Amino acid sequence: MAVQLDGMSIVAVIAGVTPFKSIDEDQALVQQVQQGKAAAFELLYKKHYQRVYRIAKGVLLSPDDALDATQEIFTLAYKNIKKFDERSKFSTWLCKIALNRSIQEARRLQKYKKREAQLIEATDIPDAGPQMNDPHVINTLAQMKPQDRAVLVLHYWQQMTAEEIAQVMESTEGAVKVRLHRARDRFKNLYSERS
Amino acid sequence: MSNLPEDLDGLLWTIAEKRDLSAAEDYLQRFPTHRVELMKRLSALESLQKFAPEDVTVPPFTPRPISAPLPTTWIVASILGIGLVGVGVTLFNNAGNTKTETVPVASSASPAHQPSTAIPQLRASRTAAEGVSQSKQATVPLETPPPAPVKTPAQRAIVQKLKLDGVQLSLVLQILAENTGLKLDVQPGLIDPKVSVEYVNQPALFVFEDLGRKFGFQAFEDAPGVITILPKKEETSGVPPQPNESPFGFNPPQERNPSSPFSGPIGKR
């Protein structure tokens, strides 16, 4: 099974299980996009959508804002893909865009305090332990800085190591560890207060 | 931050992250007073990890206009407004000096050389930069040869920086005129598309003329400080006009009669 783009076969496929098994698949797709094969971007989009959405959701908290931001992030990636120089993995580059854009958007919107207040007033919190839409978690995250939310999201939702996060955040591994430790501690304290 | 020693704090986080129950029991046997702290960490991390969003249905890719990411239009409008004001202030600062200068008075004795409006940008910048020193020569007695070329207000006013994206042509002209202290006389029939322009350190007259070349009109300084915009006629616009072409029989300022009443050195009446 191979992916067809405007009549060109671009991806070497292993075992026919899925078209996304080739090690350099991202690179091949990126090269296709850079050569003007816009359809290749659709494959990158589908492949990385969930990852980008999670970052946006973790930083922005609102599903609607996250959906909008995800489209913007991929638009940015598409527009700037010619600048991608393959010094890093495409996924790292994309995460970097996702993170920066989400943080930028979170700062701009500045409506989370208001949202948090609304949630606190409107929610009768049942004592049923953690759940997918646990308002304690939302409210706790809402009290944190976007950068702190981001580092928690990358570590606990994307299972990224401090080294990988450092690449995305253009920081050092040590600085990421310190930030992660502080963010985790702050989350724990705020969450415990609310619980 | 907890008050635990750094090493124990790190150990507690490790136990909580790995959810290693046997390690937790061992730890609590040694430090039973840390039970609450361990439970807090276990609970917080469990909640955070379970809060991770589930996969969503991937919608079709719909590229967004990144330049307008803000949720409310008034914020966009205000930013645009600030940008325009910034451009205006920049232009005004440069036009300020030219507005206070006296308009050159008629002189038949020494016809002034009007620089070509079709000159390349480099020359336009150079001649514009010479404007101040030339206007100072107005105090030099007439007997001192040679008389310095005198520039019109539209040639003296410098557009330091103008960058507009997707703005209607008429608005661009208006912004230019208002911020360079020039009057605009737009003749009927101007096509008014949305345009994107960028100029840096160019005389205002050059900018008007360049816009004219690009967007189908003739711009010239009909009188000192008055820019006339003459749209090109339909019958001549079938073929895109070449730069510097004058299909209307109008002579641009550099080709006007040198004995024009608005040519000549300053100070001679």
PDB file of N, CA and C in Angstrom, chain A residues 12 20 24 33 61 81 91 98 100 103 109 120-121 167 173 176 191 193-194:
ATOM      1  N   ALA A  12       7.421   4.732   1.113  1.00  0.00           N
ATOM      2  CA  ALA A  12       7.723   3.310   1.138  1.00  0.00           C
ATOM      3  C   ALA A  12       6.933   2.682   2.280  1.00  0.00           C
ATOM      4  N   PHE A  20       1.725   4.785   7.618  1.00  0.00           N
ATOM      5  CA  PHE A  20       2.565   5.628   8.460  1.00  0.00           C
ATOM      6  C   PHE A  20       3.614   4.828   9.209  1.00  0.00           C
ATOM      7  N   ASP A  24      11.183   7.588   7.692  1.00  0.00           N
ATOM      8  CA  ASP A  24      11.341   8.927   7.146  1.00  0.00           C
ATOM      9  C   ASP A  24      10.075   9.422   6.444  1.00  0.00           C
ATOM     10  N   VAL A  33       5.513  18.441   0.116  1.00  0.00           N
ATOM     11  CA  VAL A  33       4.818  19.720   0.305  1.00  0.00           C
ATOM     12  C   VAL A  33       5.696  20.875  -0.157  1.00  0.00           C
ATOM     13  N   LEU A  61      -7.300  25.052  27.382  1.00  0.00           N
ATOM     14  CA  LEU A  61      -8.335  24.442  28.225  1.00  0.00           C
ATOM     15  C   LEU A  61      -9.703  24.329  27.538  1.00  0.00           C
ATOM     16  N   ILE A  81       6.335  25.842   5.907  1.00  0.00           N
ATOM     17  CA  ILE A  81       6.999  24.539   5.767  1.00  0.00           C
ATOM     18  C   ILE A  81       8.261  24.628   4.912  1.00  0.00           C
ATOM     19  N   SER A  91       7.916  16.435  13.741  1.00  0.00           N
ATOM     20  CA  SER A  91       7.005  16.445  14.885  1.00  0.00           C
ATOM     21  C   SER A  91       7.475  17.436  15.945  1.00  0.00           C
ATOM     22  N   ALA A  98       3.012  24.563  17.771  1.00  0.00           N
ATOM     23  CA  ALA A  98       1.779  24.373  18.549  1.00  0.00           C
ATOM     24  C   ALA A  98       1.898  25.019  19.923  1.00  0.00           C
ATOM     25  N   ASN A 100       4.058  27.417  20.959  1.00  0.00           N
ATOM     26  CA  ASN A 100       4.176  28.875  20.911  1.00  0.00           C
ATOM     27  C   ASN A 100       2.843  29.525  20.585  1.00  0.00           C
ATOM     28  N   ILE A 103       0.365  29.174  23.586  1.00  0.00           N
ATOM     29  CA  ILE A 103       0.704  30.080  24.686  1.00  0.00           C
ATOM     30  C   ILE A 103       0.375  31.514  24.303  1.00  0.00           C
ATOM     31  N   LEU A 109      -6.034  35.798  24.904  1.00  0.00           N
ATOM     32  CA  LEU A 109      -7.453  35.687  25.262  1.00  0.00           C
ATOM     33  C   LEU A 109      -7.716  36.186  26.690  1.00  0.00           C
ATOM     34  N   ILE A 120     -16.446  27.599  38.871  1.00  0.00           N
ATOM     35  CA  ILE A 120     -16.552  27.387  40.320  1.00  0.00           C
ATOM     36  C   ILE A 120     -17.979  27.626  40.781  1.00  0.00           C
ATOM     37  N   GLU A 121     -18.575  28.678  40.236  1.00  0.00           N
ATOM     38  CA  GLU A 121     -19.942  28.998  40.658  1.00  0.00           C
ATOM     39  C   GLU A 121     -20.941  27.977  40.140  1.00  0.00           C
ATOM     40  N   GLN A 167      13.877  20.575  23.571  1.00  0.00           N
ATOM     41  CA  GLN A 167      13.967  20.873  22.135  1.00  0.00           C
ATOM     42  C   GLN A 167      12.771  21.694  21.670  1.00  0.00           C
ATOM     43  N   GLU A 173      17.750  21.138  29.130  1.00  0.00           N
ATOM     44  CA  GLU A 173      17.098  20.048  29.846  1.00  0.00           C
ATOM     45  C   GLU A 173      16.955  20.392  31.330  1.00  0.00           C
ATOM     46  N   VAL A 176      14.167  22.805  31.913  1.00  0.00           N
ATOM     47  CA  VAL A 176      12.862  22.139  31.781  1.00  0.00           C
ATOM     48  C   VAL A 176      12.543  21.340  33.034  1.00  0.00           C
ATOM     49  N   TYR A 191      -4.431  21.907  43.441  1.00  0.00           N
ATOM     50  CA  TYR A 191      -5.429  20.844  43.316  1.00  0.00           C
ATOM     51  C   TYR A 191      -5.851  20.349  44.694  1.00  0.00           C
ATOM     52  N   GLU A 193      -5.815  22.034  47.470  1.00  0.00           N
ATOM     53  CA  GLU A 193      -6.655  23.059  48.111  1.00  0.00           C
ATOM     54  C   GLU A 193      -8.095  22.928  47.661  1.00  0.00           C
ATOM     55  N   ARG A 194      -8.273  22.723  46.377  1.00  0.00           N
ATOM     56  CA  ARG A 194      -9.632  22.657  45.833  1.00  0.00           C
ATOM     57  C   ARG A 194     -10.338  21.360  46.208  1.00  0.00           C
TER      58      ARG A 194
END
